PDB file of C-alpha atoms in Angstrom:
ATOM      1  CA  MET A   2       6.497 -53.735-100.298  1.00  0.00           C
ATOM      2  CA  ASN A   3      10.171 -53.932 -99.351  1.00  0.00           C
ATOM      3  CA  THR A   4      12.016 -51.009 -97.757  1.00  0.00           C
ATOM      4  CA  LYS A   5      14.008 -50.103-100.857  1.00  0.00           C
ATOM      5  CA  ILE A   6      10.874 -49.815-102.995  1.00  0.00           C
ATOM      6  CA  LYS A   7       9.079 -47.771-100.299  1.00  0.00           C
ATOM      7  CA  SER A   8      12.031 -45.394-100.170  1.00  0.00           C
ATOM      8  CA  MET A   9      12.037 -44.996-103.949  1.00  0.00           C
ATOM      9  CA  VAL A  10       8.279 -44.342-103.983  1.00  0.00           C
ATOM     10  CA  GLY A  11       8.775 -41.631-101.338  1.00  0.00           C
ATOM     11  CA  ILE A  12      11.554 -40.010-103.345  1.00  0.00           C
ATOM     12  CA  MET A  13       9.474 -40.112-106.525  1.00  0.00           C
ATOM     13  CA  PHE A  14       6.465 -38.629-104.748  1.00  0.00           C
ATOM     14  CA  PHE A  15       8.407 -35.621-103.470  1.00  0.00           C
ATOM     15  CA  TYR A  16      10.645 -35.169-106.527  1.00  0.00           C
ATOM     16  CA  LYS A  17      10.384 -31.542-107.675  1.00  0.00           C
ATOM     17  CA  LYS A  18       7.637 -30.859-105.102  1.00  0.00           C
ATOM     18  CA  ILE A  19       9.788 -29.549-102.274  1.00  0.00           C
ATOM     19  CA  ASP A  20      10.604 -25.862-102.494  1.00  0.00           C
ATOM     20  CA  LEU A  21      14.243 -25.804-101.412  1.00  0.00           C
ATOM     21  CA  ASP A  22      14.127 -22.011-101.100  1.00  0.00           C
ATOM     22  CA  HIS A  23      11.524 -22.187 -98.307  1.00  0.00           C
ATOM     23  CA  ILE A  24      12.521 -24.751 -95.685  1.00  0.00           C
ATOM     24  CA  GLY A  25      12.020 -24.399 -91.948  1.00  0.00           C
ATOM     25  CA  ILE A  26      13.008 -26.591 -89.039  1.00  0.00           C
ATOM     26  CA  THR A  27      11.558 -27.258 -85.608  1.00  0.00           C
ATOM     27  CA  GLY A  28      12.612 -29.390 -82.680  1.00  0.00           C
ATOM     28  CA  HIS A  29      11.266 -30.185 -79.218  1.00  0.00           C
ATOM     29  CA  SER A  30      13.354 -30.709 -76.068  1.00  0.00           C
ATOM     30  CA  GLN A  31      16.706 -32.188 -77.088  1.00  0.00           C
ATOM     31  CA  GLY A  32      15.530 -31.574 -80.654  1.00  0.00           C
ATOM     32  CA  GLY A  33      15.893 -27.851 -79.904  1.00  0.00           C
ATOM     33  CA  ILE A  34      19.632 -28.366 -79.643  1.00  0.00           C
ATOM     34  CA  GLY A  35      19.389 -30.383 -82.861  1.00  0.00           C
ATOM     35  CA  VAL A  36      17.806 -27.343 -84.509  1.00  0.00           C
ATOM     36  CA  ILE A  37      20.732 -25.171 -83.449  1.00  0.00           C
ATOM     37  CA  ASN A  38      23.201 -27.676 -84.844  1.00  0.00           C
ATOM     38  CA  ALA A  39      21.246 -28.144 -88.075  1.00  0.00           C
ATOM     39  CA  ILE A  40      21.117 -24.411 -88.803  1.00  0.00           C
ATOM     40  CA  THR A  41      24.669 -23.599 -87.716  1.00  0.00           C
ATOM     41  CA  ASP A  42      26.954 -26.610 -87.930  1.00  0.00           C
ATOM     42  CA  GLN A  43      25.773 -28.811 -90.787  1.00  0.00           C
ATOM     43  CA  LYS A  44      26.945 -28.774 -94.399  1.00  0.00           C
ATOM     44  CA  HIS A  45      23.671 -27.362 -95.741  1.00  0.00           C
ATOM     45  CA  SER A  46      22.787 -25.191 -92.743  1.00  0.00           C
ATOM     46  CA  ASP A  47      22.012 -22.211 -94.940  1.00  0.00           C
ATOM     47  CA  ILE A  48      19.016 -23.990 -96.482  1.00  0.00           C
ATOM     48  CA  TYR A  49      16.871 -23.240 -93.408  1.00  0.00           C
ATOM     49  CA  LYS A  50      14.972 -19.962 -93.649  1.00  0.00           C
ATOM     50  CA  ALA A  51      13.255 -20.148 -90.228  1.00  0.00           C
ATOM     51  CA  ALA A  52      13.613 -22.119 -87.005  1.00  0.00           C
ATOM     52  CA  VAL A  53      11.472 -22.993 -83.988  1.00  0.00           C
ATOM     53  CA  MET A  54      12.617 -24.514 -80.704  1.00  0.00           C
ATOM     54  CA  LEU A  55       9.961 -25.908 -78.376  1.00  0.00           C
ATOM     55  CA  SER A  56      11.030 -26.346 -74.745  1.00  0.00           C
ATOM     56  CA  SER A  57      14.627 -26.636 -75.876  1.00  0.00           C
ATOM     57  CA  ALA A  58      16.705 -28.610 -73.385  1.00  0.00           C
ATOM     58  CA  LYS A  59      19.102 -26.545 -71.347  1.00  0.00           C
ATOM     59  CA  THR A  60      22.671 -26.457 -72.550  1.00  0.00           C
ATOM     60  CA  VAL A  61      24.045 -28.215 -69.452  1.00  0.00           C
ATOM     61  CA  MET A  62      21.901 -31.282 -70.213  1.00  0.00           C
ATOM     62  CA  SER A  63      22.996 -31.301 -73.835  1.00  0.00           C
ATOM     63  CA  GLU A  64      26.651 -30.911 -72.981  1.00  0.00           C
ATOM     64  CA  ALA A  65      26.361 -33.829 -70.532  1.00  0.00           C
ATOM     65  CA  LEU A  66      25.365 -35.906 -73.551  1.00  0.00           C
ATOM     66  CA  GLN A  67      28.366 -34.448 -75.431  1.00  0.00           C
ATOM     67  CA  TRP A  68      26.039 -32.571 -77.754  1.00  0.00           C
ATOM     68  CA  THR A  69      27.334 -29.038 -77.963  1.00  0.00           C
ATOM     69  CA  SER A  70      25.811 -26.148 -79.855  1.00  0.00           C
ATOM     70  CA  ASP A  71      26.569 -22.512 -80.504  1.00  0.00           C
ATOM     71  CA  PRO A  72      23.473 -20.273 -80.729  1.00  0.00           C
ATOM     72  CA  THR A  73      25.667 -17.253 -81.512  1.00  0.00           C
ATOM     73  CA  LEU A  74      26.017 -18.704 -85.027  1.00  0.00           C
ATOM     74  CA  ILE A  75      22.259 -18.684 -85.720  1.00  0.00           C
ATOM     75  CA  LYS A  76      21.335 -16.564 -88.739  1.00  0.00           C
ATOM     76  CA  ALA A  77      17.769 -17.747 -89.435  1.00  0.00           C
ATOM     77  CA  PRO A  78      14.771 -16.077 -87.758  1.00  0.00           C
ATOM     78  CA  THR A  79      14.193 -18.114 -84.609  1.00  0.00           C
ATOM     79  CA  MET A  80      11.267 -18.605 -82.244  1.00  0.00           C
ATOM     80  CA  ILE A  81      11.749 -20.138 -78.801  1.00  0.00           C
ATOM     81  CA  ILE A  82       8.702 -21.317 -76.858  1.00  0.00           C
ATOM     82  CA  GLY A  83       8.735 -23.076 -73.501  1.00  0.00           C
ATOM     83  CA  SER A  84       6.298 -23.524 -70.655  1.00  0.00           C
ATOM     84  CA  THR A  85       5.991 -22.820 -66.950  1.00  0.00           C
ATOM     85  CA  GLY A  86       5.217 -26.435 -65.982  1.00  0.00           C
ATOM     86  CA  ASN A  87       7.260 -28.343 -63.409  1.00  0.00           C
ATOM     87  CA  THR A  88       8.930 -30.650 -65.932  1.00  0.00           C
ATOM     88  CA  ASP A  89       9.842 -27.767 -68.213  1.00  0.00           C
ATOM     89  CA  GLU A  90      11.301 -25.902 -65.244  1.00  0.00           C
ATOM     90  CA  GLN A  91      13.760 -28.797 -64.953  1.00  0.00           C
ATOM     91  CA  ILE A  92      14.399 -29.438 -68.645  1.00  0.00           C
ATOM     92  CA  ALA A  93      13.949 -25.972 -70.188  1.00  0.00           C
ATOM     93  CA  PRO A  94      13.919 -23.444 -67.324  1.00  0.00           C
ATOM     94  CA  LEU A  95      13.347 -19.738 -67.897  1.00  0.00           C
ATOM     95  CA  GLU A  96      17.019 -18.895 -67.294  1.00  0.00           C
ATOM     96  CA  SER A  97      18.080 -21.360 -69.983  1.00  0.00           C
ATOM     97  CA  LEU A  98      15.554 -20.040 -72.517  1.00  0.00           C
ATOM     98  CA  GLN A  99      16.604 -16.460 -71.766  1.00  0.00           C
ATOM     99  CA  LYS A 100      20.268 -17.374 -72.233  1.00  0.00           C
ATOM    100  CA  LEU A 101      19.458 -19.054 -75.538  1.00  0.00           C
ATOM    101  CA  TYR A 102      17.503 -15.974 -76.661  1.00  0.00           C
ATOM    102  CA  ASN A 103      20.291 -13.622 -75.540  1.00  0.00           C
ATOM    103  CA  ASP A 104      22.992 -15.735 -77.216  1.00  0.00           C
ATOM    104  CA  ILE A 105      21.291 -15.340 -80.594  1.00  0.00           C
ATOM    105  CA  LEU A 106      22.763 -12.160 -82.032  1.00  0.00           C
ATOM    106  CA  ASN A 107      20.566  -9.056 -82.070  1.00  0.00           C
ATOM    107  CA  ASN A 108      20.706  -8.740 -85.855  1.00  0.00           C
ATOM    108  CA  VAL A 109      18.699 -11.991 -86.088  1.00  0.00           C
ATOM    109  CA  THR A 110      14.925 -11.810 -85.736  1.00  0.00           C
ATOM    110  CA  LYS A 111      13.962 -13.750 -82.633  1.00  0.00           C
ATOM    111  CA  VAL A 112      10.936 -14.280 -80.403  1.00  0.00           C
ATOM    112  CA  MET A 113      10.682 -15.991 -77.032  1.00  0.00           C
ATOM    113  CA  ALA A 114       7.668 -16.815 -74.870  1.00  0.00           C
ATOM    114  CA  ARG A 115       6.551 -19.282 -72.226  1.00  0.00           C
ATOM    115  CA  ARG A 116       3.118 -20.874 -72.074  1.00  0.00           C
ATOM    116  CA  ASN A 117       1.260 -20.770 -68.739  1.00  0.00           C
ATOM    117  CA  ASP A 118      -0.362 -23.925 -67.370  1.00  0.00           C
ATOM    118  CA  ALA A 119       1.393 -26.288 -69.751  1.00  0.00           C
ATOM    119  CA  ASP A 120       4.191 -28.753 -69.300  1.00  0.00           C
ATOM    120  CA  HIS A 121       7.103 -30.021 -71.348  1.00  0.00           C
ATOM    121  CA  GLY A 122       5.345 -32.572 -73.562  1.00  0.00           C
ATOM    122  CA  GLN A 123       2.288 -30.381 -74.053  1.00  0.00           C
ATOM    123  CA  MET A 124       4.357 -27.782 -75.894  1.00  0.00           C
ATOM    124  CA  LEU A 125       4.254 -30.004 -78.962  1.00  0.00           C
ATOM    125  CA  TYR A 126       0.555 -29.130 -79.190  1.00  0.00           C
ATOM    126  CA  TYR A 127       0.078 -25.851 -77.330  1.00  0.00           C
ATOM    127  CA  ALA A 128       2.561 -23.949 -79.497  1.00  0.00           C
ATOM    128  CA  ASP A 129       1.140 -25.241 -82.771  1.00  0.00           C
ATOM    129  CA  GLY A 130      -0.669 -22.040 -83.819  1.00  0.00           C
ATOM    130  CA  TYR A 131       2.431 -19.939 -83.311  1.00  0.00           C
ATOM    131  CA  VAL A 132       4.655 -22.480 -85.050  1.00  0.00           C
ATOM    132  CA  THR A 133       2.305 -22.477 -88.032  1.00  0.00           C
ATOM    133  CA  ALA A 134       2.154 -18.669 -88.116  1.00  0.00           C
ATOM    134  CA  TRP A 135       5.966 -18.429 -87.863  1.00  0.00           C
ATOM    135  CA  PHE A 136       6.488 -20.704 -90.832  1.00  0.00           C
ATOM    136  CA  MET A 137       3.633 -19.156 -92.836  1.00  0.00           C
ATOM    137  CA  TYR A 138       5.267 -15.761 -92.413  1.00  0.00           C
ATOM    138  CA  TYR A 139       8.848 -16.778 -93.128  1.00  0.00           C
ATOM    139  CA  LEU A 140       8.290 -19.521 -95.684  1.00  0.00           C
ATOM    140  CA  ASN A 141       5.172 -18.278 -97.482  1.00  0.00           C
ATOM    141  CA  GLY A 142       5.411 -14.510 -97.004  1.00  0.00           C
ATOM    142  CA  ASP A 143       2.016 -14.398 -95.256  1.00  0.00           C
ATOM    143  CA  THR A 144       2.020 -10.904 -93.705  1.00  0.00           C
ATOM    144  CA  GLU A 145      -1.178 -11.611 -91.746  1.00  0.00           C
ATOM    145  CA  ALA A 146       0.606 -14.479 -89.984  1.00  0.00           C
ATOM    146  CA  GLY A 147       3.430 -12.061 -89.158  1.00  0.00           C
ATOM    147  CA  ASN A 148       0.941  -9.945 -87.174  1.00  0.00           C
ATOM    148  CA  ALA A 149       1.099 -12.643 -84.521  1.00  0.00           C
ATOM    149  CA  PHE A 150       4.664 -11.536 -83.718  1.00  0.00           C
ATOM    150  CA  PHE A 151       5.474  -8.152 -85.141  1.00  0.00           C
ATOM    151  CA  GLY A 152       4.325  -4.598 -84.656  1.00  0.00           C
ATOM    152  CA  GLU A 153       3.068  -2.688 -81.635  1.00  0.00           C
ATOM    153  CA  ASN A 154      -0.148  -4.733 -81.555  1.00  0.00           C
ATOM    154  CA  ALA A 155       1.420  -8.142 -82.114  1.00  0.00           C
ATOM    155  CA  GLU A 156      -1.020 -10.833 -80.992  1.00  0.00           C
ATOM    156  CA  ILE A 157       1.621 -12.608 -78.937  1.00  0.00           C
ATOM    157  CA  LEU A 158       1.898  -9.566 -76.650  1.00  0.00           C
ATOM    158  CA  SER A 159      -1.750  -9.732 -75.597  1.00  0.00           C
ATOM    159  CA  ASN A 160      -2.112 -13.504 -75.248  1.00  0.00           C
ATOM    160  CA  ALA A 161      -3.021 -14.188 -71.604  1.00  0.00           C
ATOM    161  CA  ASN A 162      -1.672 -17.746 -71.972  1.00  0.00           C
ATOM    162  CA  LEU A 163       1.874 -16.474 -72.443  1.00  0.00           C
ATOM    163  CA  GLN A 164       4.474 -14.786 -70.275  1.00  0.00           C
ATOM    164  CA  ASP A 165       8.161 -13.854 -70.412  1.00  0.00           C
ATOM    165  CA  ILE A 166       7.720 -12.591 -73.981  1.00  0.00           C
ATOM    166  CA  LYS A 167      10.708 -11.114 -75.761  1.00  0.00           C
ATOM    167  CA  LYS A 168      10.985 -10.184 -79.400  1.00  0.00           C
ATOM    168  CA  ASN A 169      13.077  -8.211 -81.791  1.00  0.00           C
ATOM    169  CA  HIS A 170      12.335  -7.491 -85.415  1.00  0.00           C
TER     170      HIS A 170
END
């Protein structure tokens, strides 16, 4: 099947099946900066209702690649998850994640945490449950999934695999 036909089949398959009122975005490493740009700087940035950044590359690295971003423009609820591993300490160190969290305005719901005993690439898998819960809450209105993050007994606060947890809601 040629590329044009495959593309048309894909479009036909998803036609009227994508709920444009409930779209989230996630990115890992440099993709974290891509998330910021997608939800702040692109023509249809307002379409995103929730965002997740996994081990988002520090701003200095992104700027060296001439890829700037402005987290102060983020309006969508945003979760930032990194790790304590050696590679992540170079690519997405705690100070960088904290700056990213702090740069997101306080009127935006945001959560930050770092996974113990994991490294940069592993965050694609180790954060999966929280990523799923985040999107279930914000895109599907699943209040049980929201219990992972919100309230005095939020699950994220008692997870021994996490540290450096910050949240506002």
